[in-house]
Short mmCIF file of C-alpha atoms in Angstrom, two decimals:
data_model
loop_
_atom_site.label_atom_id
_atom_site.label_comp_id
_atom_site.label_asym_id
_atom_site.label_seq_id
_atom_site.Cartn_x
_atom_site.Cartn_y
_atom_site.Cartn_z
CA MET A 1 51.64 25.19 15.70
CA ALA A 2 48.72 27.29 14.51
CA ARG A 3 46.29 28.72 17.01
CA ARG A 4 43.94 26.01 18.27
CA SER A 5 41.83 28.19 20.50
CA GLY A 6 38.56 27.16 18.82
CA ARG A 7 38.30 30.61 17.26
CA ARG A 8 38.39 30.66 13.48
CA PRO A 9 41.71 32.14 12.48
CA GLY A 10 42.35 34.65 9.77
CA ASN A 11 40.90 37.54 7.85
CA PRO A 12 37.20 36.90 7.10
CA ASP A 13 37.49 38.24 3.54
CA THR A 14 40.41 35.96 2.79
CA ARG A 15 38.59 32.99 4.32
CA GLU A 16 35.52 33.74 2.22
CA ALA A 17 37.62 34.12 -0.94
CA ILE A 18 39.19 30.72 -0.31
CA LEU A 19 35.81 29.10 0.39
CA ASN A 20 34.32 30.54 -2.80
CA ALA A 21 37.26 29.35 -4.88
CA ALA A 22 36.98 25.92 -3.23
CA ARG A 23 33.22 25.65 -3.86
CA GLU A 24 33.74 26.47 -7.50
CA ALA A 25 36.62 24.01 -7.84
CA PHE A 26 34.86 21.10 -6.11
CA ALA A 27 31.61 21.64 -8.03
CA GLU A 28 33.31 22.08 -11.42
CA ARG A 29 36.24 19.71 -11.28
CA GLY A 30 35.27 17.40 -8.45
CA PHE A 31 37.21 16.58 -5.31
CA ASP A 32 39.86 14.47 -7.02
CA GLY A 33 40.35 17.03 -9.77
CA SER A 34 40.83 19.95 -7.40
CA SER A 35 44.08 20.85 -5.67
CA ILE A 36 44.78 23.16 -2.78
CA ARG A 37 47.34 24.85 -5.01
CA ALA A 38 44.81 25.64 -7.77
CA ILE A 39 42.25 26.80 -5.21
CA ALA A 40 44.84 29.07 -3.60
CA THR A 41 45.79 30.52 -6.98
CA SER A 42 42.21 31.23 -7.88
CA ALA A 43 41.65 32.88 -4.47
CA GLY A 44 44.85 34.90 -4.88
CA VAL A 45 46.55 33.52 -1.78
CA ASP A 46 49.45 31.28 -0.91
CA PRO A 47 48.66 27.53 -0.62
CA ALA A 48 50.22 27.52 2.86
CA LEU A 49 47.53 29.97 3.96
CA VAL A 50 44.78 27.61 2.77
CA HIS A 51 46.30 24.79 4.83
CA HIS A 52 46.76 27.15 7.75
CA TYR A 53 43.10 28.26 7.69
CA PHE A 54 41.38 25.00 6.77
CA GLY A 55 43.75 22.07 7.25
CA THR A 56 43.54 19.22 4.73
CA LYS A 57 41.68 19.20 1.41
CA GLU A 58 39.00 17.03 3.10
CA GLN A 59 38.58 19.61 5.86
CA LEU A 60 38.40 22.42 3.32
CA PHE A 61 35.67 20.56 1.42
CA GLN A 62 33.72 20.07 4.61
CA ALA A 63 34.00 23.78 5.41
CA THR A 64 32.63 24.73 1.97
CA ILE A 65 29.34 22.94 2.36
CA ASN A 66 28.70 23.62 6.01
CA ILE A 67 27.80 20.02 6.76
CA PRO A 68 26.82 19.61 10.41
CA PHE A 69 28.94 16.55 11.16
CA ASN A 70 32.35 15.22 10.37
CA PRO A 71 32.21 12.04 8.26
CA GLY A 72 35.88 11.47 9.08
CA GLU A 73 34.85 10.96 12.72
CA LEU A 74 31.46 9.30 12.37
CA LEU A 75 32.19 6.76 9.65
CA PRO A 76 34.94 4.91 11.53
CA GLN A 77 32.58 4.60 14.51
CA ILE A 78 29.90 3.07 12.29
CA ALA A 79 32.38 0.76 10.60
CA ALA A 80 34.14 -0.23 13.83
CA GLY A 81 31.96 -3.30 14.45
CA GLY A 82 32.46 -4.62 10.93
CA VAL A 83 29.93 -4.82 8.14
CA ASP A 84 27.50 -6.96 10.18
CA GLY A 85 25.11 -4.63 11.91
CA ALA A 86 26.53 -1.63 10.05
CA GLY A 87 23.07 -0.97 8.59
CA GLU A 88 21.54 -0.43 12.01
CA ARG A 89 24.47 1.61 13.31
CA LEU A 90 24.28 3.78 10.21
CA VAL A 91 20.60 4.59 10.73
CA ALA A 92 21.11 5.14 14.47
CA THR A 93 23.97 7.57 13.83
CA PHE A 94 22.05 9.35 11.08
CA LEU A 95 19.06 9.87 13.38
CA ARG A 96 21.28 11.04 16.25
CA VAL A 97 22.69 13.79 14.04
CA TRP A 98 19.34 14.80 12.54
CA ASP A 99 17.46 14.67 15.83
CA SER A 100 20.06 17.04 17.32
CA PRO A 101 20.26 20.81 16.64
CA ALA A 102 22.54 19.89 13.72
CA GLY A 103 19.44 18.68 11.89
CA THR A 104 18.58 22.28 11.02
CA ALA A 105 21.83 22.61 9.09
CA GLY A 106 21.10 19.31 7.37
CA ALA A 107 17.70 20.57 6.25
CA ALA A 108 19.28 23.79 4.95
CA LEU A 109 21.75 21.70 2.98
CA LEU A 110 18.99 19.63 1.38
CA ARG A 111 17.04 22.79 0.57
CA SER A 112 19.92 24.41 -1.22
CA ALA A 113 20.68 21.21 -3.14
CA VAL A 114 17.09 20.94 -4.27
CA ASN A 115 17.00 24.60 -5.28
CA ASN A 116 20.03 24.89 -7.42
CA GLU A 117 21.98 22.61 -9.65
CA TRP A 118 25.28 24.02 -8.48
CA SER A 119 24.62 23.25 -4.81
CA ALA A 120 23.33 19.83 -5.83
CA ARG A 121 26.61 19.16 -7.62
CA LEU A 122 28.65 20.23 -4.63
CA LEU A 123 26.58 18.11 -2.24
CA ARG A 124 26.67 15.13 -4.60
CA GLU A 125 30.45 15.36 -4.88
CA PHE A 126 30.74 15.60 -1.10
CA VAL A 127 28.41 12.66 -0.50
CA VAL A 128 30.19 10.50 -3.05
CA THR A 129 33.82 11.27 -2.21
CA GLN A 130 33.65 12.06 1.51
CA ILE A 131 30.91 9.72 2.68
CA LEU A 132 30.05 6.87 0.31
CA ARG A 133 33.54 6.13 -0.98
CA ARG A 134 35.03 6.25 2.51
CA ALA A 135 32.25 4.09 3.92
CA ALA A 136 32.77 1.54 1.15
CA GLY A 137 36.47 1.40 2.00
CA LEU A 138 35.97 1.13 5.74
CA LEU A 139 33.36 -1.60 5.29
CA ASP A 140 35.52 -3.38 2.74
CA LEU A 141 32.76 -3.61 0.11
CA ASP A 142 33.45 -5.23 -3.24
CA PRO A 143 34.64 -2.26 -5.34
CA ALA A 144 32.59 -3.41 -8.34
CA GLN A 145 29.35 -3.27 -6.35
CA ALA A 146 30.15 -0.51 -3.88
CA PRO A 147 28.89 2.45 -5.94
CA LEU A 148 25.42 0.95 -6.46
CA ARG A 149 25.21 -0.32 -2.89
CA THR A 150 26.23 2.98 -1.32
CA SER A 151 24.03 5.08 -3.60
CA LEU A 152 21.05 2.93 -2.57
CA VAL A 153 21.99 3.52 1.08
CA ALA A 154 22.14 7.25 0.36
CA SER A 155 18.72 7.16 -1.33
CA GLN A 156 17.06 5.68 1.76
CA LEU A 157 18.86 8.05 4.14
CA VAL A 158 17.96 11.13 2.11
CA GLY A 159 14.38 9.87 1.91
CA LEU A 160 14.31 9.31 5.65
CA ALA A 161 15.45 12.89 6.20
CA MET A 162 12.81 14.17 3.77
CA ALA A 163 9.96 12.09 5.23
CA ARG A 164 10.82 12.52 8.92
CA TYR A 165 12.18 16.07 9.09
CA ILE A 166 10.93 17.99 6.06
CA LEU A 167 7.61 16.51 4.94
CA LYS A 168 7.03 15.31 8.53
CA LEU A 169 5.05 12.23 7.51
CA GLU A 170 3.50 10.56 10.51
CA PRO A 171 4.06 8.24 12.28
CA LEU A 172 7.62 8.23 10.92
CA ALA A 173 8.17 11.85 11.94
CA SER A 174 7.68 11.24 15.64
CA ALA A 175 8.54 7.56 15.96
CA PRO A 176 11.26 6.85 18.55
CA ALA A 177 14.68 6.45 16.99
CA GLU A 178 14.83 2.78 18.08
CA GLU A 179 11.71 1.99 16.12
CA VAL A 180 13.05 3.64 12.98
CA VAL A 181 16.39 1.85 13.37
CA ALA A 182 14.58 -1.48 13.65
CA ALA A 183 12.48 -0.76 10.57
CA VAL A 184 15.10 0.83 8.31
CA GLY A 185 18.32 -0.82 9.55
CA PRO A 186 17.70 -4.09 7.66
CA THR A 187 17.11 -2.10 4.45
CA MET A 188 20.55 -0.51 4.86
CA GLN A 189 22.09 -3.88 5.65
CA ARG A 190 20.60 -5.46 2.55
CA TYR A 191 21.83 -2.59 0.39
CA LEU A 192 25.32 -3.01 1.89
CA THR A 193 25.68 -6.77 1.86
CA GLY A 194 22.54 -8.47 0.53
CA ASP A 195 21.50 -9.80 -2.84
CA LEU A 196 20.33 -6.89 -4.98
CA SER A 197 19.18 -8.91 -7.96
CA GLY A 198 15.56 -9.08 -6.85
CA PRO A 199 13.23 -11.05 -4.64
CA THR A 200 13.67 -14.33 -6.49
CA GLY A 201 17.28 -14.11 -5.39
CA GLY A 202 18.68 -16.14 -8.26
CA GLY A 203 21.37 -15.04 -10.65
CA SER A 204 19.50 -16.76 -13.46
CA GLY A 205 19.25 -13.57 -15.50
CA ALA A 206 15.48 -13.32 -15.44
CA SER A 207 15.52 -9.71 -16.57
CA PRO A 208 17.39 -8.77 -19.72
CA GLY A 209 17.84 -5.18 -18.54
CA ARG A 210 19.95 -6.33 -15.65
CA SER A 211 22.99 -7.44 -17.62
CA ARG A 212 24.58 -3.97 -17.35
CA THR A 213 26.21 -4.84 -14.04
CA ALA A 214 27.05 -8.44 -14.84
CA GLY A 215 30.61 -7.58 -15.74
CA PRO A 216 32.78 -8.96 -18.49
CA THR A 217 32.56 -12.64 -17.57
CA GLU A 218 30.29 -13.71 -20.41
CA THR A 219 31.85 -12.13 -23.41
CA GLY A 220 32.24 -15.36 -25.40
CA MET B 1 -22.91 16.27 -19.29
CA ALA B 2 -20.22 18.92 -18.98
CA ARG B 3 -17.85 19.54 -21.84
CA ARG B 4 -15.27 16.78 -22.05
CA SER B 5 -13.26 18.16 -24.92
CA GLY B 6 -9.97 18.06 -22.99
CA ARG B 7 -9.99 21.86 -22.76
CA ARG B 8 -10.24 23.21 -19.24
CA PRO B 9 -13.65 24.74 -18.82
CA GLY B 10 -14.52 28.01 -17.17
CA ASN B 11 -13.27 31.46 -16.41
CA PRO B 12 -9.56 31.36 -15.55
CA ASP B 13 -9.98 33.85 -12.67
CA THR B 14 -12.77 31.82 -11.14
CA ARG B 15 -10.77 28.62 -11.53
CA GLU B 16 -7.77 30.23 -9.86
CA ALA B 17 -9.90 31.57 -7.00
CA ILE B 18 -11.29 28.09 -6.39
CA LEU B 19 -7.82 26.52 -6.52
CA ASN B 20 -6.44 29.07 -4.05
CA ALA B 21 -9.33 28.52 -1.65
CA ALA B 22 -8.86 24.76 -1.99
CA ARG B 23 -5.11 24.94 -1.35
CA GLU B 24 -5.70 26.94 1.79
CA ALA B 25 -8.44 24.61 3.00
CA PHE B 26 -6.51 21.38 2.38
CA ALA B 27 -3.31 22.74 3.96
CA GLU B 28 -5.06 24.24 7.00
CA ARG B 29 -7.85 21.80 7.73
CA GLY B 30 -6.72 18.71 5.88
CA PHE B 31 -8.57 16.73 3.24
CA ASP B 32 -11.12 15.20 5.58
CA GLY B 33 -11.80 18.53 7.28
CA SER B 34 -12.41 20.41 4.04
CA SER B 35 -15.67 20.46 2.13
CA ILE B 36 -16.47 21.55 -1.39
CA ARG B 37 -19.15 23.77 0.13
CA ALA B 38 -16.71 25.62 2.41
CA ILE B 39 -14.18 25.96 -0.41
CA ALA B 40 -16.88 27.37 -2.69
CA THR B 41 -17.97 29.86 -0.03
CA SER B 42 -14.43 31.03 0.53
CA ALA B 43 -13.92 31.42 -3.23
CA GLY B 44 -17.24 33.27 -3.53
CA VAL B 45 -18.82 30.79 -5.96
CA ASP B 46 -21.58 28.22 -5.97
CA PRO B 47 -20.56 24.67 -4.92
CA ALA B 48 -22.06 23.35 -8.15
CA LEU B 49 -19.52 25.39 -10.06
CA VAL B 50 -16.66 23.76 -8.15
CA HIS B 51 -17.98 20.33 -9.09
CA HIS B 52 -18.53 21.49 -12.64
CA TYR B 53 -14.94 22.75 -13.00
CA PHE B 54 -13.08 20.13 -11.01
CA GLY B 55 -15.26 17.08 -10.41
CA THR B 56 -14.92 15.32 -7.06
CA LYS B 57 -13.11 16.58 -3.96
CA GLU B 58 -10.28 14.13 -4.79
CA GLN B 59 -9.99 15.58 -8.28
CA LEU B 60 -9.99 19.11 -6.89
CA PHE B 61 -7.19 18.19 -4.48
CA GLN B 62 -5.18 16.73 -7.32
CA ALA B 63 -5.66 19.90 -9.37
CA THR B 64 -4.38 22.07 -6.50
CA ILE B 65 -1.00 20.46 -6.26
CA ASN B 66 -0.35 19.84 -9.91
CA ILE B 67 0.76 16.28 -9.38
CA PRO B 68 1.80 14.66 -12.65
CA PHE B 69 -0.14 11.42 -12.25
CA ASN B 70 -3.49 10.26 -11.02
CA PRO B 71 -3.19 8.04 -7.94
CA GLY B 72 -6.79 7.00 -8.48
CA GLU B 73 -5.70 5.31 -11.71
CA LEU B 74 -2.23 4.07 -10.83
CA LEU B 75 -2.84 2.61 -7.38
CA PRO B 76 -5.45 0.07 -8.46
CA GLN B 77 -3.06 -1.13 -11.18
CA ILE B 78 -0.31 -1.62 -8.59
CA ALA B 79 -2.67 -3.35 -6.18
CA ALA B 80 -4.32 -5.50 -8.82
CA GLY B 81 -1.99 -8.48 -8.36
CA GLY B 82 -2.44 -8.46 -4.58
CA VAL B 83 0.08 -7.54 -1.94
CA ASP B 84 2.64 -10.13 -3.13
CA GLY B 85 4.92 -8.41 -5.59
CA ALA B 86 3.31 -5.03 -4.88
CA GLY B 87 6.71 -3.69 -3.78
CA GLU B 88 8.23 -4.29 -7.19
CA ARG B 89 5.19 -3.02 -9.08
CA LEU B 90 5.24 0.11 -6.94
CA VAL B 91 8.87 0.90 -7.76
CA ALA B 92 8.37 0.07 -11.44
CA THR B 93 5.38 2.40 -11.66
CA PHE B 94 7.16 5.14 -9.73
CA LEU B 95 10.13 5.00 -12.09
CA ARG B 96 7.87 4.95 -15.16
CA VAL B 97 6.28 8.22 -14.05
CA TRP B 98 9.55 9.88 -13.03
CA ASP B 99 11.48 8.70 -16.09
CA SER B 100 8.77 10.25 -18.30
CA PRO B 101 8.34 13.99 -18.97
CA ALA B 102 6.07 14.04 -15.90
CA GLY B 103 9.23 13.73 -13.79
CA THR B 104 9.86 17.44 -14.25
CA ALA B 105 6.60 18.25 -12.52
CA GLY B 106 7.48 15.80 -9.76
CA ALA B 107 10.79 17.56 -9.19
CA ALA B 108 9.05 20.94 -9.06
CA LEU B 109 6.65 19.54 -6.47
CA LEU B 110 9.52 18.31 -4.28
CA ARG B 111 11.28 21.64 -4.63
CA SER B 112 8.30 23.64 -3.51
CA ALA B 113 7.69 21.28 -0.57
CA VAL B 114 11.29 21.62 0.55
CA ASN B 115 11.16 25.40 0.21
CA ASN B 116 8.10 26.25 2.14
CA GLU B 117 6.26 24.78 5.04
CA TRP B 118 2.88 25.51 3.49
CA SER B 119 3.63 23.54 0.32
CA ALA B 120 5.10 20.78 2.46
CA ARG B 121 1.85 20.58 4.41
CA LEU B 122 -0.22 20.43 1.25
CA LEU B 123 1.99 17.72 -0.28
CA ARG B 124 2.04 15.75 2.98
CA GLU B 125 -1.74 15.86 3.20
CA PHE B 126 -2.00 14.73 -0.41
CA VAL B 127 0.50 11.91 0.01
CA VAL B 128 -1.20 10.67 3.18
CA THR B 129 -4.85 10.89 2.16
CA GLN B 130 -4.68 10.33 -1.59
CA ILE B 131 -1.80 7.90 -1.91
CA LEU B 132 -0.80 6.10 1.31
CA ARG B 133 -4.26 5.66 2.81
CA ARG B 134 -5.72 4.48 -0.49
CA ALA B 135 -2.80 2.13 -1.08
CA ALA B 136 -3.21 0.67 2.42
CA GLY B 137 -6.88 0.05 1.71
CA LEU B 138 -6.33 -1.49 -1.70
CA LEU B 139 -3.58 -3.75 -0.37
CA ASP B 140 -5.64 -4.63 2.67
CA LEU B 141 -2.90 -3.77 5.18
CA ASP B 142 -3.54 -4.14 8.91
CA PRO B 143 -4.92 -0.70 9.85
CA ALA B 144 -2.83 -0.59 13.05
CA GLN B 145 0.41 -0.99 11.11
CA ALA B 146 -0.53 0.68 7.83
CA PRO B 147 0.55 4.24 8.70
CA LEU B 148 4.09 3.24 9.68
CA ARG B 149 4.40 0.81 6.77
CA THR B 150 3.21 3.27 4.16
CA SER B 151 5.27 6.17 5.54
CA LEU B 152 8.37 3.97 5.29
CA VAL B 153 7.44 3.20 1.69
CA ALA B 154 7.07 6.92 1.05
CA SER B 155 10.46 7.63 2.62
CA GLN B 156 12.24 5.25 0.23
CA LEU B 157 10.33 6.53 -2.81
CA VAL B 158 11.03 10.19 -1.99
CA GLY B 159 14.67 9.27 -1.39
CA LEU B 160 14.81 7.45 -4.71
CA ALA B 161 13.46 10.55 -6.47
CA MET B 162 16.00 12.75 -4.66
CA ALA B 163 18.98 10.46 -5.33
CA ARG B 164 18.13 9.52 -8.94
CA TYR B 165 16.58 12.69 -10.32
CA ILE B 166 17.67 15.63 -8.15
CA LEU B 167 21.07 14.82 -6.65
CA LYS B 168 21.75 12.47 -9.59
CA LEU B 169 23.90 10.07 -7.58
CA GLU B 170 25.57 7.54 -9.83
CA PRO B 171 25.18 4.71 -10.64
CA LEU B 172 21.61 4.98 -9.34
CA ALA B 173 20.86 8.00 -11.54
CA SER B 174 21.42 6.14 -14.80
CA ALA B 175 20.79 2.53 -13.82
CA PRO B 176 18.15 0.81 -15.98
CA ALA B 177 14.73 0.80 -14.33
CA GLU B 178 14.82 -3.01 -14.06
CA GLU B 179 17.94 -2.91 -11.98
CA VAL B 180 16.48 -0.33 -9.60
CA VAL B 181 13.27 -2.35 -9.31
CA ALA B 182 15.26 -5.45 -8.43
CA ALA B 183 17.29 -3.58 -5.83
CA VAL B 184 14.56 -1.46 -4.24
CA GLY B 185 11.45 -3.61 -4.77
CA PRO B 186 12.26 -5.97 -1.87
CA THR B 187 12.67 -2.96 0.43
CA MET B 188 9.15 -1.83 -0.47
CA GLN B 189 7.82 -5.34 -0.01
CA ARG B 190 9.37 -5.64 3.44
CA TYR B 191 7.96 -2.27 4.45
CA LEU B 192 4.52 -3.39 3.24
CA THR B 193 4.37 -6.92 4.58
CA GLY B 194 7.59 -7.85 6.39
CA ASP B 195 8.66 -7.87 10.02
CA LEU B 196 9.65 -4.33 11.00
CA SER B 197 10.88 -5.10 14.47
CA GLY B 198 14.51 -5.44 13.46
CA PRO B 199 16.96 -7.97 12.08
CA THR B 200 16.67 -10.34 15.04
CA GLY B 201 13.08 -10.72 13.95
CA GLY B 202 11.72 -11.67 17.37
CA GLY B 203 8.90 -9.94 19.16
CA SER B 204 10.71 -10.47 22.43
CA GLY B 205 10.80 -6.77 23.20
CA ALA B 206 14.56 -6.42 23.04
CA SER B 207 14.41 -2.64 22.87
CA PRO B 208 12.50 -0.74 25.54
CA GLY B 209 11.97 2.22 23.21
CA ARG B 210 9.86 0.08 20.97
CA SER B 211 6.90 -0.38 23.30
CA ARG B 212 5.18 2.69 21.86
CA THR B 213 3.54 0.61 19.14
CA ALA B 214 2.83 -2.40 21.27
CA GLY B 215 -0.72 -1.31 21.95
CA PRO B 216 -2.77 -1.51 25.10
CA THR B 217 -2.38 -5.23 25.80
CA GLU B 218 -0.04 -4.94 28.74
CA THR B 219 -1.65 -2.35 30.94
CA GLY B 220 -1.72 -4.49 34.09
#
């Protein structure tokens, strides 16, 4: 129904007011705790206008942080082949985005997150709710382990972006994508599906500090 | 001979002039290409004074970037048990530094590297010459593979710092150190000593893009 000409619709001031209200809401109350209705109220507009300008709550969130790719499109592609090989596909997709002109926007995003706590909160909320949680669902990870697994994945991907594109550590900075996928893909795969209890591999409880994630099985 | 009272010796202006000259030299010409003599000349002081204030060239470099730990002390501890288990010791040591008050200085260092290219260059040069190269030597890594291996290690460590301390992604941000060591240690170990040619493990040259590191054996 609405114009789909590729041009951004609407009054720029109104758009900006909605985006500011949305940024504040997502950073302060999180994605789940924010509603289009509350954002509209705080921007002084009708909720229908927010939907008209930005679409769904997910699309509004994406517009607030100016992320250079759409996780709603990329994640299903990565997950399409199942969890086997997802580690390699994840790294390959990540490099394809960062090696493209979109990488500049990614670097800007990291910069602003590093520079202020508020941007860091917004990015963290986006990463957790729009990327990691969706990926965990698509890959059918055990919900009890998914948060640790996906945050480990995120740590290696953020580090890859830092080392390759921002610190420009050689030879990682100019290695062909295939080489990086081969080196880092298995790390991703292990974080997604492997044993995370250490190199000895056993669940024999070698380290007392590790019981935190053991769950409620041994309460007796 | 010099005062070792723990108080920093010397005229603060002279110290600052030396540090500025050193920062410029290390960022522009690298660690190997910089000499105490040239730094002294550019700061307008006698080389002996640079040694007197800062000690060795390594110590001067460390003073310029305000890094909150001494790689010259920590790396030999990590390497002491040999390359087996070095991955876990590396992560454990990294977390010990970052979980301590020194972590604040580490975060400031990352911030400044992300914010300006000049700080990024200085940090990169420090990481490569003072940390990765030394670690590769102490662990006796194959010199042909050491740069890729150690830059992969650096990528995961920087990412761990970003995810745990700056973005504060849960549950990684508040997981006990032991749990993080168990999860991330094997990644470090694989980067240091494992097969980096991908999950199929073979050297059968499956990917054409990978020949870049194959070396000059097949020139005929």
